[in-house]
Tab-separated table of C-alpha atoms and ligand atoms in Angstrom:
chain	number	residue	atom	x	y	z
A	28	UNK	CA	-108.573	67.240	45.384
A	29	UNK	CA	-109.712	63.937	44.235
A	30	UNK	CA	-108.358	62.650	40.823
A	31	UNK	CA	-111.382	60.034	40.204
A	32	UNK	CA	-114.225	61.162	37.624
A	33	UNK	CA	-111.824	64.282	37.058
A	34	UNK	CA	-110.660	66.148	33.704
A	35	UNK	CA	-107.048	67.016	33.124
A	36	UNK	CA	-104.710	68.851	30.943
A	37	UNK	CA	-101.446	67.237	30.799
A	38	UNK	CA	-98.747	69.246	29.029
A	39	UNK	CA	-95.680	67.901	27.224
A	40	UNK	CA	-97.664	64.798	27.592
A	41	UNK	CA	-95.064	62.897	25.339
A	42	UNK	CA	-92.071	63.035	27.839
A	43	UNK	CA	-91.040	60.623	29.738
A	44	UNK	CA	-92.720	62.031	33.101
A	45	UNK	CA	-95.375	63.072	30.806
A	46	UNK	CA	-96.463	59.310	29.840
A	47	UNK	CA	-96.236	58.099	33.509
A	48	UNK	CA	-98.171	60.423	34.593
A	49	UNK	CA	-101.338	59.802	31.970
A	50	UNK	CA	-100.569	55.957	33.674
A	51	UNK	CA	-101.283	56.908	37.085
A	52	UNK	CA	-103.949	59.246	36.374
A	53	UNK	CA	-106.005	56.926	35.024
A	54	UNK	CA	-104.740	54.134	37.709
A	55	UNK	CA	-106.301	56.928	40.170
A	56	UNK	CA	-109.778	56.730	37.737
A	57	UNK	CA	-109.244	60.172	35.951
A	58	UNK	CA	-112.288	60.493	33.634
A	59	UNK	CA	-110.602	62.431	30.824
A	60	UNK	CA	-106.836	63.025	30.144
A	61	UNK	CA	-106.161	65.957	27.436
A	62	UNK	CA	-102.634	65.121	26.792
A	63	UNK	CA	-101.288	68.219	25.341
A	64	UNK	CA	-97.788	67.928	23.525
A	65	UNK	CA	-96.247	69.556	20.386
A	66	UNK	CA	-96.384	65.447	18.715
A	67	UNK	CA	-98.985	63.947	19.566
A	68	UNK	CA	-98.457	61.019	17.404
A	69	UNK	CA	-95.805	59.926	19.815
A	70	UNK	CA	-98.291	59.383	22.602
A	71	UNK	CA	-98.124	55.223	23.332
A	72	UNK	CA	-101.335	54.935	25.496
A	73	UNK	CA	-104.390	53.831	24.219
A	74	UNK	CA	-106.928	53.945	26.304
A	75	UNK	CA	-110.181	56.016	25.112
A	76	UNK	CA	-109.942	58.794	28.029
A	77	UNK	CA	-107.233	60.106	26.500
A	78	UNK	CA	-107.859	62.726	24.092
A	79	UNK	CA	-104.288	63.744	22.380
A	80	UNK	CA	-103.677	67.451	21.677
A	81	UNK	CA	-101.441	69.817	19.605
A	82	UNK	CA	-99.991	71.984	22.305
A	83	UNK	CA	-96.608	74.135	21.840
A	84	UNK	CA	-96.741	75.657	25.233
A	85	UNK	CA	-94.790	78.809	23.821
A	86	UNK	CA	-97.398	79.221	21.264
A	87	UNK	CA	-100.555	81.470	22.679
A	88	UNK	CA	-102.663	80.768	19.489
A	89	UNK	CA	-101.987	77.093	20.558
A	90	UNK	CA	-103.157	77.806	24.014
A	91	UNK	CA	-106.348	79.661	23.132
A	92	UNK	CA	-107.193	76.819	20.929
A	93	UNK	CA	-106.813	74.108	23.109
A	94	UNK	CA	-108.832	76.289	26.000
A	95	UNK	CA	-111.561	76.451	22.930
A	96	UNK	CA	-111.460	72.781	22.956
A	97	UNK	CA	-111.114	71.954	26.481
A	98	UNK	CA	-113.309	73.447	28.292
A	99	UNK	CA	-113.808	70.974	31.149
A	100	UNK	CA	-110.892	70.827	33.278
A	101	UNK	CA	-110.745	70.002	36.600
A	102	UNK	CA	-106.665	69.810	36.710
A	103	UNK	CA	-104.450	71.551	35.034
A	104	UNK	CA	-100.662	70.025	35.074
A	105	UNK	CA	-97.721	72.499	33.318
A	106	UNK	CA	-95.657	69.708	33.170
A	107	UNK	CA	-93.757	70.274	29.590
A	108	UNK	CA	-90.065	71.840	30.476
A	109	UNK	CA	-87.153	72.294	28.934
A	110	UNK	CA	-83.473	72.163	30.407
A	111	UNK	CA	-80.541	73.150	27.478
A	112	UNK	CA	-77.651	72.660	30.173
A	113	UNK	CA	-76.504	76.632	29.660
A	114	UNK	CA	-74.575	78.349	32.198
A	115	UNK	CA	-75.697	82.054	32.802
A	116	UNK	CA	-72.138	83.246	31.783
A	117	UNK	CA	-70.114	82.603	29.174
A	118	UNK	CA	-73.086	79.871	27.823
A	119	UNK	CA	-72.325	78.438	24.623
A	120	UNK	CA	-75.900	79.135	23.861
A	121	UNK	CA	-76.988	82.670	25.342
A	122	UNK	CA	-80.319	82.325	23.898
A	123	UNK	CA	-81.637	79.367	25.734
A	124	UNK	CA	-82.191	81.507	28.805
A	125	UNK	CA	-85.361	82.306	26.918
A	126	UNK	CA	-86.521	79.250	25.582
A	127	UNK	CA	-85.895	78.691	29.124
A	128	UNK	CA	-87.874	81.127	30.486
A	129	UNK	CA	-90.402	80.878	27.466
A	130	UNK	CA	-91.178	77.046	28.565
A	131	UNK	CA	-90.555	76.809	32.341
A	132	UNK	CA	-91.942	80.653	33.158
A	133	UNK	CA	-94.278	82.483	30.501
A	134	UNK	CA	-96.112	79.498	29.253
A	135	UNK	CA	-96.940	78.397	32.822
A	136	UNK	CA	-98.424	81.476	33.078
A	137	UNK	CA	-100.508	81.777	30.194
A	138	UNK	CA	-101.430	78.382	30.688
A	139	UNK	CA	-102.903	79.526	34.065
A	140	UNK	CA	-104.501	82.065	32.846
A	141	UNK	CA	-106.009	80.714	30.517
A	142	UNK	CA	-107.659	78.322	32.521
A	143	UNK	CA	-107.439	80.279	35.685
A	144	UNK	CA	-111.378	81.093	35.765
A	145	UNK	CA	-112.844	77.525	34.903
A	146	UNK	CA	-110.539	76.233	37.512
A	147	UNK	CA	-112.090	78.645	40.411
A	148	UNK	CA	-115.873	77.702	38.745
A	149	UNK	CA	-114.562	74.352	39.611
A	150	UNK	CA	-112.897	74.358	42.572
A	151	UNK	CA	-110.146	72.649	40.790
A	152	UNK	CA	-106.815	72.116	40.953
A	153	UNK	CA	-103.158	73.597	39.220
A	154	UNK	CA	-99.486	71.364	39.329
A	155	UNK	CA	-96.465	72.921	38.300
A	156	UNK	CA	-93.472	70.661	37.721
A	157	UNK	CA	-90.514	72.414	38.797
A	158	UNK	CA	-87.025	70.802	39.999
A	159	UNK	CA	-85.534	71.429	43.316
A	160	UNK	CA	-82.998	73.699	41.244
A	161	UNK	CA	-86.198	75.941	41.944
A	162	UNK	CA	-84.784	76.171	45.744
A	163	UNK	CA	-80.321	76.492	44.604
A	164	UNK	CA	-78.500	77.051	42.031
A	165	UNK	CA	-76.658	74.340	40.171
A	166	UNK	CA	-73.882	76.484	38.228
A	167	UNK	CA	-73.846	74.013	35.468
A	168	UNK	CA	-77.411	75.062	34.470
A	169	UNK	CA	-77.773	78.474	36.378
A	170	UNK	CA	-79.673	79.342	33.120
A	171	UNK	CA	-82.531	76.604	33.990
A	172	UNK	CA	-82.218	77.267	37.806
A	173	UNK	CA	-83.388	80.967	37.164
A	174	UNK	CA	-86.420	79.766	35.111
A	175	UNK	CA	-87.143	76.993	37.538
A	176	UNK	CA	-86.778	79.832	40.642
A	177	UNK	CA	-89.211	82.094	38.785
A	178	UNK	CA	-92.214	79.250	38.080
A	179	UNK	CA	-91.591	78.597	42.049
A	180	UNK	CA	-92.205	82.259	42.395
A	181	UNK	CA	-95.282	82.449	40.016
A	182	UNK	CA	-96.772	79.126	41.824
A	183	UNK	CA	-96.547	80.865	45.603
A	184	UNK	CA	-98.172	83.864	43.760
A	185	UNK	CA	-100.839	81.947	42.604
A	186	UNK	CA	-101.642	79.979	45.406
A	187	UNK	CA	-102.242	83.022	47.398
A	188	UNK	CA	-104.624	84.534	44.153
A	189	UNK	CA	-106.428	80.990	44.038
A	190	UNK	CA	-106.584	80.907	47.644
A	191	UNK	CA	-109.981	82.037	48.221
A	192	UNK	CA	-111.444	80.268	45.234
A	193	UNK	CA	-109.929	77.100	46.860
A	194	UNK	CA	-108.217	76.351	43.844
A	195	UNK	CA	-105.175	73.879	45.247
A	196	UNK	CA	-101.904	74.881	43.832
A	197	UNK	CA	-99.104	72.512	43.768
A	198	UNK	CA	-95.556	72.853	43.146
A	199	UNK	CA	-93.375	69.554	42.709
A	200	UNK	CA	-89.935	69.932	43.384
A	201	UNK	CA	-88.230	66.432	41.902
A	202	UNK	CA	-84.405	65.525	42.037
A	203	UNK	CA	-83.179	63.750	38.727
A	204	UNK	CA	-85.330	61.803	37.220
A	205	UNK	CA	-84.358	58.941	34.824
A	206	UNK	CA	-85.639	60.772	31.403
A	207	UNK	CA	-84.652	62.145	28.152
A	208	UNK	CA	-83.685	65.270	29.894
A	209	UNK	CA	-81.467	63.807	32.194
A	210	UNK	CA	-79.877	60.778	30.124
A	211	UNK	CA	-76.524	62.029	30.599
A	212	UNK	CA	-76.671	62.375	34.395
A	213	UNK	CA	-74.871	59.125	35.396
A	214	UNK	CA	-75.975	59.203	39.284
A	215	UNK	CA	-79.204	57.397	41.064
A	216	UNK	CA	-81.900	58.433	39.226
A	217	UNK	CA	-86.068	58.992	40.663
A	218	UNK	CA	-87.786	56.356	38.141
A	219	UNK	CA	-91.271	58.965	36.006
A	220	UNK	CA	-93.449	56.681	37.595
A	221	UNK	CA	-92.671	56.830	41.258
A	222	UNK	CA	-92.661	60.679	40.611
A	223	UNK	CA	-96.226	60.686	39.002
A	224	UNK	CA	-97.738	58.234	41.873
A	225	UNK	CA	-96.424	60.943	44.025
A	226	UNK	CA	-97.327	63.667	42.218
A	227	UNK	CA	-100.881	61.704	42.237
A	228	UNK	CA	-100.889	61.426	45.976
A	229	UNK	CA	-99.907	65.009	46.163
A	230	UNK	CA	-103.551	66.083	44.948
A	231	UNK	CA	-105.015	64.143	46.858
A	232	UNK	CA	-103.342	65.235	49.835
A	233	UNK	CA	-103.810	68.531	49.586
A	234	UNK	CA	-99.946	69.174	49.683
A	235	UNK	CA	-98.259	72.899	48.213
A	236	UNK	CA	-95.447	71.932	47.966
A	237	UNK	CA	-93.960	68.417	47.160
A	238	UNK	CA	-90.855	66.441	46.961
A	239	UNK	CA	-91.340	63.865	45.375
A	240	UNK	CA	-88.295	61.543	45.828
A	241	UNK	CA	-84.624	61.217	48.291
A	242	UNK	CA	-83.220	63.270	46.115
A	243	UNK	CA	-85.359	66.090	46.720
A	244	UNK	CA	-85.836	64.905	50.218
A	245	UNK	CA	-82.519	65.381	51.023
A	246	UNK	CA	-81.542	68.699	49.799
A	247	UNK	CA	-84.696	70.441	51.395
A	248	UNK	CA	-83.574	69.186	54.309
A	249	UNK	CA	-80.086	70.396	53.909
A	250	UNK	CA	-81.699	73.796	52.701
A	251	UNK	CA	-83.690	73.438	56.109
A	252	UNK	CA	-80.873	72.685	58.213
A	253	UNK	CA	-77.825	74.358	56.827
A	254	UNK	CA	-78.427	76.772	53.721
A	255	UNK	CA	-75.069	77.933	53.443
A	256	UNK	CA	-73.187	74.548	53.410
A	257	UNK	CA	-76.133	73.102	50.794
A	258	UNK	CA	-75.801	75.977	48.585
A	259	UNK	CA	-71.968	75.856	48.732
A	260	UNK	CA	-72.107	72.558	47.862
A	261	UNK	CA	-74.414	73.104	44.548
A	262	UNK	CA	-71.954	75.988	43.845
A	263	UNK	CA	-69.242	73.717	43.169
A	264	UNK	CA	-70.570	71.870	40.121
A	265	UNK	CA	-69.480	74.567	38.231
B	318	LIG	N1	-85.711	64.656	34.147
B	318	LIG	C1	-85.302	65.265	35.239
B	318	LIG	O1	-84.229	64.925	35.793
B	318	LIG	C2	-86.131	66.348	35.853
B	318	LIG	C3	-85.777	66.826	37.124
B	318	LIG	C4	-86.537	67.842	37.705
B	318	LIG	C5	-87.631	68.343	37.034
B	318	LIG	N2	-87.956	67.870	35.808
B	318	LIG	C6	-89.120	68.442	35.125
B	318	LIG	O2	-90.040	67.430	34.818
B	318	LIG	C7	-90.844	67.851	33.704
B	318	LIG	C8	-90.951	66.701	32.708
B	318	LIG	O3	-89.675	66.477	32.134
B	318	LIG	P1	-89.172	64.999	31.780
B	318	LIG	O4	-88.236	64.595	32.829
B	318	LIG	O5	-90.343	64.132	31.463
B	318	LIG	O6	-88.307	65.259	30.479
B	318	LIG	P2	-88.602	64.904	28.952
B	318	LIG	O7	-88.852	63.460	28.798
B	318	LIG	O8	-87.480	65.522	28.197
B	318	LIG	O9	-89.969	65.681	28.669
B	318	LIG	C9	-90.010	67.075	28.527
B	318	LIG	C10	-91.342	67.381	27.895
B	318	LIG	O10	-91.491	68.827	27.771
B	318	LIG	C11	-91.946	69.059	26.454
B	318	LIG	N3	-91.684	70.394	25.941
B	318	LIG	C12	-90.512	71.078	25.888
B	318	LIG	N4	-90.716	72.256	25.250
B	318	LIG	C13	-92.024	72.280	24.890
B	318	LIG	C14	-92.832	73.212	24.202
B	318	LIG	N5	-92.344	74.379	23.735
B	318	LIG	N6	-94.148	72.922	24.017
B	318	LIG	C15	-94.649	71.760	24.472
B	318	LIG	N7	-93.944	70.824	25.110
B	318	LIG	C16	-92.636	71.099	25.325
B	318	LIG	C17	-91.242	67.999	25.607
B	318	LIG	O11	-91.858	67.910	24.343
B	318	LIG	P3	-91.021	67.479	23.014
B	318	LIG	O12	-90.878	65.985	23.118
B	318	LIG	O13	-91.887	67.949	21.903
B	318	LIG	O14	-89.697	68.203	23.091
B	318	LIG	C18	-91.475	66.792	26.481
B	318	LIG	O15	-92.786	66.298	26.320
B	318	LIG	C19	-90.181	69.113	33.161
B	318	LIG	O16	-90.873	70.259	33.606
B	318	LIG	C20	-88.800	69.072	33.774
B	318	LIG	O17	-88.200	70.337	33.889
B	318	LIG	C21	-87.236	66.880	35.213
């Protein structure tokens, strides 16, 4: 998949991997960058292929409206998320599993759907920002992990649907990155834009499934190696 002369949809453009990645997508000579977020006024780059949307991915009148006005994609990146720290148990907020789920699962979905047809006309191209918490369960945030597991789920599921179509399908699997979402993580931190560069590369690779930093590196390869240790090891941070 090349990224030069191509159209994207960026969602939760705003965020801090969001903005990076509008950076290197026009570093890599993107024509057109919809960048989808729920504030668009908060978008800092200027630059004239950038064409700022109102997009609350939980919202499906939202969704058919921006497919209404975008209607040229080549790429299509479901990259808003949303973590709120919730253990499955005893969570001191038992109803973020489904903002959860609504965010990181069901909007990821529509979004594909929605888009899933030009795509194959195109030959195009759908990224799904996950986490590695996709691949084990942190117990800290076993609420996220589930959502994260299930949009790894959906991507396999459409990769195999797309396949035919030659639609590439790309999951990325980051460690922590140093963002809003994980400001109170006080460990070594991915920086957005060494994640978008390889989220970049990713496309044009032709890679499934990426991992996009040492981080994530390193616990695939424990995953690889030695499940049972790795996952015991996650299991702790209760
Ligand atoms: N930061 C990490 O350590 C880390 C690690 C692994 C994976 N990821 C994934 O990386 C992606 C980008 O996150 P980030 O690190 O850039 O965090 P971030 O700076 O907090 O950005 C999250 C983005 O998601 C958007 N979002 C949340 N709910 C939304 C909704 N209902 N509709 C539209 N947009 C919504 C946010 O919009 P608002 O500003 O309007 O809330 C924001 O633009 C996410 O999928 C996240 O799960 C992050």
């Amino acid at each position: 998949m090349q990224v030069a002369h191509k159209t994207v949809l960026l969602t939760g453009a705003n965020g801090g991997l969001g903005q990076a990645l509008i950076s290197a997508l026009l570093e890599a000579g993107a024509s057109k960058i919809y960048a989808a977020c729920r504030a668009p006024e908060r978008l800092t780059q200027v630059d004239p292929r950038v064409v700022p949307l109102t997009l609350d991915v939980t919202s499906p009148v939202q969704i058919a409206s921006v497919r209404r006005l975008a209607k040229d994609v080549d790429i299509l990146i479901n990259n808003a998320g949303l973590n709120c720290q919730q253990r499955l148990l005893d969570a001191a907020e038992p109803e973020a599993a489904s903002a959860e789920m609504a965010v990181n699962y069901f909007a990821t979905l529509n979004l594909c759907r929605a888009y899933a047809g030009l795509l194959r006309e195109r030959q195009g191209a759908i990224v799904n920002v996950l986490s590695i918490l996709a691949r084990v369960a942190l117990p800290a945030m076993g609420s996220l992990c589930a959502s994260k597991a299930a949009a790894m789920r959906l991507t396999e599921g459409l990769r195999a649907e797309l396949a035919s179509a030659q639609v590439q399908v790309m999951a990325v699997l980051p460690g922590v990155i140093d963002t809003a979402m994980s400001r109170d993580f006080p460990g070594p931190k991915a920086s957005p834009e060494d994640i978008a560069l390889a989220i970049v590369s990713g496309l044009i690779e032709g890679t499934d499934t990426l991992y996009p930093d040492p981080m994530a590196q390193q616990v695939a390869q424990g995953l690889a190696d030695d499940r049972e240790t790795t996952v015991a090891g996650f299991a702790a941070f209760l």
